[in-house]
Amino acid sequence: MSFTTRDTQIYREDEKSGHRKLGPEEREELVKVGGYTFFISGSIAGSIRPSPRLATSKLCYHSEANATYQNYLPAPSSRQRSSSRVKKQDSSRFGIRRFLKAQFYALLYLIIHAIFSLYIRIRIAYHSISNRLVAILKHHYNSPEYIARDIATLKRLPAHLSIILTLENGGKGDALEKLVNEVSEVAAWCTAAGIPKLSVYEKTGILKRYMTQTHRSVCNRLKIWFGKHQSPPVALFARGAPAIRSHGRQSLDLILISEDDGREAMVDLTRVLTEMVQKDKIAAKDITMDVIDNELSEAVMSEPDLLISFEPYVDLQGYPPWAIRLTEIHCAPDNQGVGYQLFLQALRKYAQATFKLGK
Amino acid sequence: MSDLYLSHVRNWFWKSPPAEWLMKGARDVLIGTLKQGPIPKHVAFEMDGNRRFARNHKIETIEGHHLGFEALARVLEICYKCGVKVVTVYAFSIENFNRPRGEVKGLMAMAKVKLEQLVQHGELLDRYGACIRVLGERDLIPDDVLPFVDRAVEMTKHNKDAVLNICFPYTSRAEMTSAIKATIDEFTSPSQPSKAPFSQTRITQKIRSNYSKQTESLDSIRETSPDTSARSDVDDSMSSTTALDPESPPLQSTTAKPRRFPNAEHITADTINSHTYTAECPPLDIFIRTSNVTRLSDFMLWQCHENTHIFFLQCFWPEFDLWHFVPVLLEWQWRHKKILEKESPRK
């Protein structure tokens, strides 16, 4: 299955000589005895058994080729079965070997998963302890000065930060309150760090129904952080709803997005474009990537620079696909809940990341 | 010096036939074992880090790409043996055309050689039931490579067991744009005329053509008059009801006007999805990006928006092997089990 060293050597020598060394027939010979098919095509599945016969002279395979052909290549229908198993099936009448093999694999599967389960539990425990410790050491004490000090060393900051939050327990109990609280908290961090734009993704879109309350809560939080009179104004946006602004020059744009702004928004745009084409207002050939990009970034939001997921693993949950193209995604493995240490970690990672866009 | 000697000994050991035989056995057992659990149907790989690998090992960039190709061959074998139905790889981005010309040329030459060799071994491919699809902007494929792409795709298209999607020159935004355009095309081509013997549209068309024959001279004057622009503004509300309007447009557009379009409201996410390159593939289960870059970089944006487990790995692509893939697969199986457990008590 894995390529033997010798096969790889032969393959690489052929590669170096500009693929002149091996003709099609010789390559096929290599396939019959080794794993070379994958080099040739880079695509095929199946199982091929490497064989030490490659070492013997080439003439030898030509005579043997037809005999070994059937053994080393799977029959067209039995791609998944390994050739060795096919052979064994033929030899054992009652399928005892196959049965034992299946039992063996099932047992091994249980053992491997038990070990992995143990490992992952230890990992979760380790991460939660270390997260807690870092959270204690790097606390912001609700003070913008601490945050400003923490980020002072960073070379650059994202102009647009995006976060994914989840509504717990399907919105029962104080889940909504907790969510609004988290939004206000992150908004305060962003304002203190000088990030001008924050978008909050929450799958169900419940926050969009409580925009005034969210706005009030964020403003109150900022008042606590910055003092009643110095608190920076906030503008709250959501697709298809009037923006809520507080007086004065805006220092933080807060955008609420939900599942509807993902694929659904693109569907809506397609409908509008279709209607326009149907009424001959625009020609179908004029619809380009720029047009779509412009429309989606105006109506939904522009591309975020950094996305922080506070989930235990990266799960986009229906996040707008168009916007996420070059977004740096940060997610601490096994993390639970919104924490400042994660925010800081993400900003640090963003400052170190290099962007080359295909180059 | 002793270090070098040790590494020689280690290499000699791992490359010796018994060690190789044992490793092969271990791999087979591991794959057979993992197959006992749930297996992802669709896996996508973003093969990143060939050049950094080459730089770190002080070899030519194109050598790095060649090693990357070997890694791809390895990975495909593992995936299909495990029972993964569709593997999608990001071979070349539209943005990659901005790379140094020599490198682009080298990559294209590599693609050409690989496909050329593939074409020579057609009947071998059928035995594996593997089918190759090339996703991306056809127009951007260089002319000397295109015939090989077409032949490889043509030769393998009847195979159904496993699919390899090669994204070549691809970006996800271009894909989404083309899917949206295809949807618009679908909804702006007139719906099939009904089989009813008497068609209302035909009647109105006849009446209108009679009408406009009478007033042809008048219309030709009116067409040049400024009121045509005024009419286009009210087009919105009137287009469906203008059938017998005295202000109806002149003959040339009467053939266009009464076209009945499918209702645009019927467009759904599935409609757009059916026009993406991966329409026939199962939903993406695992997305793997190597070389510790945590961006999607314009790959599979539409596909991985939900229920896709995204893994960012530290290793460079040429190093990628079963030992990197197994933890990913195990973790996916573990999460899969957890999700099922979470869902089952609710039912």
XYZ file of C-alpha atoms in Angstrom:
706
model
C 0.000 0.000 0.000
C 2.478 2.690 0.924
C 5.066 3.023 -1.732
C 8.196 1.110 -1.175
C 11.397 3.059 -1.175
C 12.510 1.440 -4.346
C 9.362 2.359 -6.227
C 9.673 5.908 -5.037
C 13.278 6.033 -6.168
C 12.421 4.762 -9.606
C 9.570 7.214 -9.825
C 11.734 10.146 -8.798
C 14.498 9.246 -11.228
C 11.935 9.169 -13.998
C 10.606 12.511 -12.838
C 14.077 14.050 -12.898
C 14.853 12.785 -16.372
C 11.736 14.520 -17.641
C 9.618 11.361 -17.755
C 11.637 9.859 -20.543
C 13.065 6.999 -18.597
C 9.918 4.960 -18.235
C 7.635 4.253 -21.129
C 3.935 3.565 -20.661
C 4.508 -0.186 -20.528
C 7.208 0.072 -17.913
C 4.999 2.282 -15.786
C 2.257 -0.243 -16.033
C 4.663 -2.923 -14.876
C 5.471 -0.741 -11.922
C 1.799 -0.478 -11.136
C 1.348 -4.187 -11.173
C 3.992 -4.695 -8.556
C 4.068 -1.421 -6.708
C 1.977 1.561 -5.821
C 2.971 3.559 -8.813
C -0.534 4.012 -10.134
C -1.023 6.775 -7.662
C 1.987 8.579 -8.938
C 0.833 8.255 -12.464
C -2.673 9.326 -12.020
C -2.760 10.754 -8.585
C -6.296 9.663 -8.310
C -7.015 6.086 -7.934
C -8.126 4.091 -5.054
C -7.609 0.513 -4.417
C -4.983 -1.639 -3.084
C -1.846 -2.758 -4.625
C 0.676 -4.896 -2.970
C 4.258 -3.897 -3.292
C 6.471 -6.746 -4.116
C 10.169 -7.344 -3.885
C 10.027 -8.634 -7.448
C 10.769 -5.188 -8.700
C 14.376 -5.872 -7.885
C 14.566 -8.662 -10.393
C 15.131 -8.021 -14.030
C 12.577 -6.389 -16.237
C 12.257 -9.377 -18.498
C 11.005 -11.269 -15.561
C 7.856 -9.179 -15.224
C 7.006 -9.387 -18.834
C 6.672 -13.097 -18.564
C 4.891 -12.891 -15.250
C 2.843 -9.846 -15.915
C -0.292 -11.553 -17.042
C -0.207 -14.048 -14.236
C 0.222 -11.441 -11.535
C -2.160 -8.961 -13.047
C -5.245 -10.386 -11.458
C -3.621 -10.761 -8.094
C -2.328 -7.279 -7.709
C -5.164 -5.277 -9.110
C -8.643 -5.341 -7.713
C -11.422 -6.550 -9.914
C -13.492 -3.667 -11.246
C -16.350 -4.283 -8.879
C -14.414 -4.835 -5.695
C -12.576 -1.607 -5.337
C -12.978 -1.381 -1.611
C -11.916 -4.860 -0.770
C -8.249 -5.453 -0.629
C -6.932 -7.947 -3.058
C -5.513 -10.050 -0.278
C -8.929 -10.332 1.278
C -10.455 -11.336 -2.002
C -7.975 -14.130 -2.209
C -8.701 -15.271 1.297
C -12.403 -15.249 0.666
C -11.829 -17.591 -2.179
C -9.732 -19.948 -0.124
C -11.903 -20.203 2.970
C -15.223 -21.822 2.342
C -17.161 -20.686 5.372
C -15.743 -17.189 5.603
C -14.276 -17.846 9.035
C -11.225 -15.798 8.297
C -13.317 -12.913 7.141
C -15.452 -13.162 10.244
C -12.413 -13.220 12.517
C -10.906 -10.305 10.682
C -14.080 -8.274 11.086
C -14.185 -9.123 14.793
C -10.560 -8.142 15.148
C -11.154 -4.803 13.458
C -14.245 -4.115 15.531
C -12.341 -4.846 18.733
C -9.432 -2.701 17.665
C -11.857 0.078 16.782
C -13.291 -0.006 20.289
C -9.831 0.031 21.834
C -8.608 2.897 19.671
C -11.702 4.933 20.399
C -11.445 4.256 24.122
C -7.879 5.507 24.087
C -8.789 8.493 21.960
C -11.707 9.320 24.203
C -9.401 9.288 27.203
C -6.909 11.461 25.355
C -9.510 13.989 24.326
C -10.891 14.221 27.852
C -7.430 14.874 29.226
C -6.912 17.446 26.503
C -10.179 19.191 27.335
C -9.279 19.249 31.033
C -5.798 20.570 30.267
C -7.127 23.281 27.980
C -9.798 24.401 30.381
C -7.296 24.665 33.242
C -4.759 26.540 31.159
C -7.463 28.800 29.770
C -8.654 29.572 33.260
C -5.129 30.348 34.400
C -4.445 32.645 31.466
C -7.805 34.289 32.046
C -6.791 35.074 35.609
C -3.350 36.318 34.671
C -4.564 38.386 31.741
C -7.693 39.885 33.157
C -8.758 43.287 31.882
C -10.343 44.426 35.177
C -13.005 46.226 33.151
C -10.536 48.927 32.337
C -9.753 50.186 28.842
C -6.206 51.063 29.905
C -5.355 47.440 30.573
C -6.608 46.415 27.164
C -4.765 49.263 25.489
C -1.599 48.125 27.231
C -2.127 44.522 26.142
C -2.477 45.396 22.506
C 0.161 48.150 22.416
C 2.825 45.702 21.274
C 0.828 44.370 18.319
C 1.986 45.434 14.880
C -1.480 45.687 13.421
C -5.094 45.302 14.352
C -8.021 44.034 12.335
C -10.220 46.802 10.993
C -13.202 44.510 11.132
C -13.584 41.817 13.749
C -16.258 39.177 13.604
C -17.364 36.779 16.310
C -19.594 33.729 16.360
C -21.813 33.421 19.424
C -24.345 30.735 20.233
C -27.656 30.972 21.925
C -27.642 28.329 24.622
C -30.434 25.875 25.414
C -32.422 26.985 22.399
C -33.060 30.387 23.980
C -34.673 29.145 27.151
C -34.158 30.781 30.530
C -31.666 33.616 30.659
C -29.925 32.573 27.430
C -30.882 35.794 25.648
C -29.675 37.909 28.521
C -26.375 36.059 28.514
C -26.028 36.588 24.769
C -26.657 40.336 24.999
C -24.202 40.462 27.845
C -21.553 38.765 25.731
C -22.147 41.131 22.844
C -21.739 44.144 25.131
C -18.599 42.694 26.641
C -16.894 42.085 23.295
C -18.062 45.487 22.061
C -16.342 47.066 25.042
C -13.101 45.181 24.351
C -13.184 46.263 20.721
C -13.759 49.889 21.616
C -10.916 49.774 24.100
C -8.636 48.124 21.575
C -9.576 50.611 18.878
C -11.223 48.168 16.492
C -13.801 50.230 14.605
C -16.086 47.490 13.335
C -17.530 44.435 15.029
C -19.926 41.962 13.524
C -21.713 39.437 15.678
C -22.947 36.237 14.113
C -25.642 34.363 15.925
C -27.379 31.630 13.998
C -31.025 32.171 14.977
C -30.942 35.951 14.587
C -32.750 36.527 17.872
C -30.721 39.671 18.553
C -32.184 41.323 15.491
C -35.564 41.220 17.164
C -34.216 43.043 20.204
C -32.120 45.690 18.530
C -33.082 48.587 20.780
C -32.444 46.549 23.896
C -29.094 45.354 22.559
C -28.102 48.883 21.691
C -29.044 50.131 25.128
C -27.153 47.324 26.797
C -23.999 47.982 24.768
C -24.189 51.712 25.498
C -24.627 51.049 29.204
C -21.631 48.740 29.216
C -19.496 51.338 27.495
C -20.603 53.915 30.067
C -19.396 51.635 32.832
C -16.079 51.153 31.080
C -15.337 54.648 29.864
C -17.287 56.834 32.233
C -20.648 58.397 31.635
C -19.525 61.319 29.518
C -16.594 59.869 27.637
C -18.407 56.754 26.520
C -18.042 56.391 22.751
C -21.207 56.254 20.664
C -22.259 53.048 18.966
C -24.147 52.415 15.749
C -26.064 49.163 15.429
C -26.817 47.688 12.013
C -28.702 44.708 10.729
C -29.737 43.785 7.203
C -33.248 44.923 6.431
C -33.669 46.981 9.601
C -33.124 50.681 10.252
C -29.791 51.406 11.916
C -29.785 52.613 15.492
C -27.244 55.306 16.163
C -26.360 57.225 19.251
C -25.465 60.883 18.982
C -21.996 62.037 18.174
C -19.253 60.709 15.935
C -19.470 56.960 15.688
C -16.557 55.042 17.049
C -17.934 51.528 16.889
C -20.068 49.970 14.198
C -21.829 46.902 15.463
C -23.386 44.621 12.848
C -25.760 41.824 13.749
C -25.783 38.916 11.336
C -27.576 35.628 11.366
C -28.136 32.587 9.228
C -30.413 34.655 6.970
C -27.435 36.731 5.895
C -25.559 33.710 4.653
C -26.820 31.587 1.815
C -30.283 33.146 2.126
C -28.938 36.619 1.382
C -27.283 35.275 -1.740
C -30.555 33.661 -2.743
C -32.345 36.988 -2.261
C -29.753 38.732 -4.369
C -30.146 36.103 -7.075
C -33.907 36.650 -7.063
C -33.486 40.380 -7.454
C -30.981 39.928 -10.263
C -33.233 37.385 -11.962
C -36.174 39.752 -11.868
C -34.049 42.540 -13.257
C -32.859 40.338 -16.099
C -36.411 39.150 -16.750
C -37.502 42.736 -17.134
C -34.538 43.486 -19.378
C -33.194 46.080 -16.994
C -29.761 44.508 -17.026
C -28.100 41.962 -19.254
C -27.132 38.638 -17.723
C -23.606 38.995 -19.007
C -23.072 42.184 -17.015
C -23.377 40.348 -13.738
C -19.830 39.930 -12.540
C -18.113 39.106 -9.323
C -17.689 42.839 -8.560
C -21.401 43.462 -8.828
C -22.229 40.639 -6.449
C -19.406 41.549 -4.114
C -20.426 45.177 -4.015
C -24.051 44.339 -3.384
C -23.391 41.782 -0.668
C -20.859 43.904 1.153
C -23.212 46.875 1.085
C -26.291 44.971 2.151
C -24.812 42.447 4.550
C -21.292 43.375 5.528
C -17.795 43.720 4.197
C -15.156 41.039 4.566
C -14.045 40.680 8.175
C -10.311 40.518 8.839
C -10.521 38.242 11.817
C -13.156 35.783 12.925
C -13.179 34.463 16.470
C -15.219 31.395 17.224
C -15.794 30.795 20.911
C -16.815 27.226 20.231
C -14.736 24.165 21.118
C -13.963 23.651 17.424
C -14.332 25.539 14.168
C -17.927 25.279 13.065
C -19.210 28.027 10.843
C -22.898 27.298 11.610
C -24.037 28.935 8.389
C -21.775 31.988 8.515
C -22.025 34.129 5.339
C -19.939 32.271 2.768
C -19.189 35.232 0.547
C -17.614 37.333 3.275
C -15.317 34.761 4.801
C -12.921 34.484 1.866
C -9.646 35.698 3.377
C -10.724 35.985 6.980
C -8.259 34.717 9.545
C -10.195 32.231 11.638
C -9.283 31.805 15.263
C -10.636 29.129 17.501
C -8.976 27.727 20.585
C -9.464 23.975 20.724
C -11.842 22.811 23.434
C -12.596 26.350 24.525
C -15.908 26.970 26.249
C -17.525 30.365 26.370
C -16.495 33.928 25.669
C -13.217 34.932 27.255
C -10.890 37.886 27.033
C -7.810 35.664 26.834
C -9.139 34.219 23.576
C -9.765 37.680 22.175
C -6.208 38.676 22.989
C -4.792 35.435 21.629
C -6.662 35.955 18.364
C -5.405 39.516 17.986
C -1.836 38.349 18.599
C -2.163 35.633 16.013
C -3.643 38.065 13.523
C -0.722 40.433 14.028
C 1.716 37.647 13.156
C -0.137 36.202 10.190
C 1.148 36.908 6.709
C -1.121 37.601 3.808
C 0.033 36.819 0.346
C -3.129 36.151 -1.634
C -2.060 33.341 -3.890
C 1.496 34.555 -4.310
C 28.589 14.034 12.772
C 27.111 11.402 15.050
C 23.686 12.894 14.414
C 24.073 12.403 10.710
C 25.227 8.878 11.282
C 22.218 8.169 13.471
C 19.818 9.504 10.887
C 21.472 7.279 8.305
C 20.932 4.295 10.528
C 17.342 5.328 11.112
C 16.743 5.743 7.405
C 18.346 2.434 6.681
C 16.146 0.790 9.276
C 12.874 2.300 8.048
C 13.686 1.545 4.449
C 14.644 -2.044 5.054
C 12.135 -4.533 3.638
C 10.992 -5.993 6.991
C 10.327 -2.564 8.483
C 8.543 -1.491 5.341
C 6.454 -4.636 5.401
C 5.539 -4.060 9.035
C 4.581 -0.434 8.437
C 2.432 -1.443 5.527
C 0.702 -4.010 7.722
C 0.174 -1.418 10.436
C -1.342 0.990 7.945
C -3.673 -1.650 6.571
C -4.832 -2.630 10.039
C -5.349 0.993 11.022
C -7.410 1.750 7.945
C -9.428 -1.442 8.367
C -10.074 -0.447 11.958
C -11.159 3.103 11.195
C -13.556 1.799 8.586
C -15.602 0.255 11.391
C -16.854 3.682 12.413
C -18.647 6.401 10.477
C -16.660 7.609 7.488
C -16.916 11.082 5.973
C -18.344 11.089 2.475
C -16.618 14.193 1.210
C -13.236 15.530 2.251
C -11.545 18.649 0.929
C -7.833 19.346 1.108
C -6.163 22.686 0.726
C -2.650 21.603 -0.162
C -0.681 24.410 1.367
C 2.970 24.619 2.279
C 4.799 23.059 -0.681
C 6.936 26.121 -1.130
C 7.654 26.656 2.524
C 8.584 23.003 2.770
C 10.947 23.427 -0.166
C 12.472 26.527 1.388
C 12.962 24.818 4.735
C 14.618 21.848 3.093
C 16.634 23.986 0.697
C 15.277 22.446 -2.471
C 13.788 24.036 -5.570
C 10.222 25.295 -5.326
C 9.064 23.007 -8.104
C 10.619 20.060 -6.284
C 8.401 20.981 -3.363
C 5.400 20.801 -5.659
C 6.511 17.406 -6.917
C 6.758 16.142 -3.356
C 3.334 17.654 -2.757
C 2.022 15.584 -5.619
C 3.429 12.448 -4.038
C 1.670 13.399 -0.811
C -1.554 13.808 -2.769
C -1.177 10.322 -4.216
C -0.659 8.968 -0.716
C -3.626 10.812 0.708
C -5.956 9.739 -2.072
C -5.055 6.150 -1.510
C -5.758 6.458 2.216
C -9.034 8.279 1.677
C -10.470 5.931 -0.895
C -9.354 2.893 1.080
C -11.179 4.259 4.105
C -14.286 4.599 1.985
C -14.393 8.351 1.368
C -16.494 8.879 -1.753
C -15.404 12.312 -2.871
C -12.074 14.027 -2.400
C -11.733 17.635 -3.465
C -8.297 19.172 -3.744
C -7.289 22.746 -4.373
C -4.671 22.352 -7.053
C -4.427 25.836 -8.467
C -6.071 29.118 -7.584
C -6.873 31.833 -10.078
C -4.742 34.048 -7.843
C -1.817 31.675 -8.342
C -1.355 33.063 -11.834
C 0.298 35.970 -10.037
C 3.162 33.759 -8.951
C 6.580 33.868 -10.638
C 6.209 32.804 -14.230
C 8.691 29.947 -13.919
C 6.723 28.385 -11.112
C 3.397 28.646 -12.917
C 5.008 27.124 -15.984
C 6.447 24.307 -13.902
C 3.084 23.595 -12.317
C 1.321 23.561 -15.654
C 3.973 21.258 -17.089
C 3.463 18.969 -14.110
C -0.302 18.931 -14.608
C 0.209 18.165 -18.271
C 2.592 15.294 -17.664
C 0.409 13.748 -14.982
C -2.695 13.952 -17.106
C -0.847 12.685 -20.151
C 0.349 9.664 -18.217
C -3.147 9.153 -16.913
C -4.576 9.093 -20.406
C -2.097 6.397 -21.367
C -3.453 4.132 -18.642
C -7.144 4.410 -19.251
C -8.148 0.801 -18.779
C -6.228 0.627 -15.518
C -8.255 3.479 -14.092
C -11.534 1.723 -14.747
C -10.496 -1.048 -12.431
C -10.511 1.378 -9.550
C -13.821 2.964 -10.414
C -12.298 6.394 -10.031
C -13.628 9.400 -11.866
C -11.841 12.685 -12.257
C -13.507 16.037 -12.496
C -11.776 19.329 -13.054
C -13.589 22.193 -11.363
C -12.899 25.778 -12.165
C -12.632 28.319 -14.902
C -12.053 26.382 -18.092
C -11.137 29.495 -20.017
C -8.097 30.039 -17.875
C -6.546 26.632 -18.467
C -3.612 27.065 -20.870
C -4.298 25.758 -24.359
C -1.621 23.097 -24.275
C -3.020 21.574 -21.057
C -6.707 21.720 -21.940
C -6.873 18.708 -24.302
C -5.331 16.502 -21.618
C -7.804 17.744 -19.047
C -10.688 16.996 -21.367
C -9.437 13.561 -22.250
C -8.808 12.587 -18.646
C -12.277 13.743 -17.622
C -13.896 12.078 -20.621
C -12.140 8.786 -20.058
C -13.102 8.446 -16.427
C -16.560 9.949 -16.357
C -18.423 6.638 -16.402
C -16.796 5.533 -13.141
C -19.034 5.958 -10.146
C -17.263 4.492 -7.110
C -15.035 7.377 -6.197
C -14.639 10.945 -7.328
C -11.623 13.188 -7.350
C -12.418 16.851 -7.813
C -9.390 18.804 -8.931
C -9.951 22.519 -8.491
C -7.869 23.977 -11.241
C -7.962 27.317 -11.749
C -10.545 27.832 -9.098
C -11.709 30.374 -6.601
C -14.823 29.953 -4.584
C -16.131 33.426 -5.367
C -15.831 32.729 -9.071
C -17.706 29.491 -8.472
C -20.492 31.242 -6.567
C -20.702 33.914 -9.251
C -21.030 31.319 -11.970
C -23.632 29.434 -9.925
C -25.669 32.616 -9.490
C -25.362 33.353 -13.200
C -26.435 29.844 -14.122
C -29.447 30.178 -11.833
C -30.372 33.453 -13.481
C -30.011 31.820 -16.891
C -32.273 29.007 -15.804
C -34.929 31.429 -14.620
C -34.733 33.767 -17.575
C -35.109 31.173 -20.254
C -38.824 31.030 -21.062
C -40.699 28.164 -19.496
C -41.805 25.361 -21.778
C -44.943 26.208 -23.781
C -47.913 24.347 -22.402
C -49.423 21.561 -24.449
C -52.917 23.009 -24.342
C -54.303 23.363 -27.896
C -55.250 26.990 -27.425
C -52.583 29.149 -25.956
C -53.453 32.522 -24.517
C -50.053 33.904 -25.298
C -50.402 32.858 -28.930
C -53.741 34.615 -29.192
C -52.475 37.798 -27.661
C -49.370 37.582 -29.795
C -51.476 37.292 -32.943
C -53.692 40.176 -31.945
C -50.709 42.269 -31.095
C -48.934 41.503 -34.313
C -52.106 42.397 -36.224
C -52.327 45.537 -34.208
C -48.771 46.535 -34.710
C -48.977 45.804 -38.455
C -51.664 48.417 -38.686
C -49.698 50.933 -36.715
C -46.258 50.033 -37.935
C -45.592 53.370 -39.485
C -46.804 55.128 -36.391
C -44.635 52.990 -34.146
C -41.486 53.555 -36.089
C -41.936 57.248 -35.495
C -42.742 56.730 -31.869
C -39.724 54.581 -31.301
C -37.373 57.438 -31.959
C -39.380 59.813 -29.804
C -38.233 60.375 -26.223
C -41.176 58.594 -24.667
C -39.432 55.215 -25.036
C -37.189 56.102 -22.144
C -40.155 57.186 -20.088
C -41.842 53.881 -20.737
C -38.934 51.834 -19.498
C -39.406 53.385 -16.074
C -42.919 52.067 -15.682
C -41.896 48.746 -17.136
C -41.780 47.166 -13.735
C -45.429 47.205 -12.952
C -46.706 46.873 -16.466
C -44.682 44.192 -18.116
C -47.112 41.437 -17.231
C -50.236 43.391 -18.079
C -49.248 45.135 -21.268
C -50.745 42.466 -23.469
C -53.280 44.688 -25.151
C -52.005 48.045 -24.110
C -52.219 50.567 -26.902
C -48.820 51.788 -25.762
C -47.346 48.345 -26.248
C -43.854 48.234 -27.672
C -43.188 47.847 -31.395
C -43.068 44.566 -33.225
C -39.450 43.700 -32.661
C -40.008 43.483 -28.945
C -43.463 41.935 -29.109
C -41.720 38.629 -29.595
C -39.736 39.280 -26.440
C -42.434 40.733 -24.228
C -44.971 37.972 -23.790
C -42.306 35.497 -22.693
C -43.414 33.803 -19.514
C -40.616 33.381 -17.047
C -40.540 31.026 -14.102
C -41.225 32.875 -10.898
C -37.993 34.164 -9.370
C -39.430 33.580 -5.915
C -38.947 29.882 -6.492
C -35.183 30.246 -6.291
C -33.812 28.645 -3.144
C -30.382 27.848 -1.781
C -30.761 24.402 -3.327
C -31.253 25.942 -6.754
C -27.975 27.784 -6.472
C -26.352 24.734 -4.968
C -27.382 22.659 -7.950
C -25.386 25.018 -10.153
C -22.163 24.881 -8.153
C -19.353 22.667 -9.330
C -19.931 20.230 -6.488
C -23.675 19.870 -7.099
C -23.644 16.095 -7.333
C -21.292 15.568 -4.430
C -22.450 14.849 -0.897
C -22.097 17.751 1.559
C -18.586 18.502 2.679
C -17.763 16.728 5.944
C -14.144 17.565 6.553
C -12.043 20.476 5.374
C -8.305 20.142 5.955
C -5.790 22.886 5.490
C -2.129 22.272 6.160
C 0.811 24.501 7.078
C -0.850 26.238 10.001
C -2.646 28.910 8.013
C -6.100 29.471 9.465
C -7.900 30.901 6.477
C -10.159 29.350 3.895
C -8.467 31.401 1.141
C -11.307 31.310 -1.328
C -11.766 27.554 -1.276
C -15.121 25.797 -0.751
C -16.712 28.842 0.879
C -20.202 27.911 -0.232
C -19.754 24.255 0.662
C -18.247 24.471 4.126
C -20.645 26.948 5.625
C -22.426 24.437 7.807
C -21.753 21.060 9.454
C -18.281 20.970 7.999
C -15.508 20.254 10.423
C -12.612 22.487 9.589
C -9.153 21.374 10.626
C -6.075 23.543 10.406
C -2.962 21.396 10.694
C 0.593 22.363 11.512
C 2.426 20.154 9.048
C 3.352 21.169 5.519
C 1.550 19.419 2.718
C 4.468 17.290 1.444
C 4.774 15.808 4.941
C 1.112 14.926 5.164
C 0.543 11.221 5.682
C -1.696 8.698 7.370
C -0.324 9.724 10.766
C -1.684 13.223 10.298
C -4.962 12.063 8.861
C -5.808 9.497 11.543
C -6.158 11.994 14.438
C -8.392 14.142 12.245
C -10.566 11.194 11.345
C -10.700 9.973 14.946
C -11.695 13.378 16.211
C -14.354 13.647 13.524
C -15.732 10.230 14.488
C -15.679 11.246 18.136
C -17.552 14.506 17.481
C -19.942 12.652 15.239
C -20.747 10.303 18.091
C -21.191 13.239 20.505
C -23.537 15.029 18.141
C -25.610 11.880 17.695
C -25.762 11.416 21.465
C -26.895 14.989 21.899
C -29.618 14.602 19.323
C -30.997 11.220 20.301
C -32.514 12.073 23.747
C -34.548 14.830 22.132
C -36.243 12.457 19.750
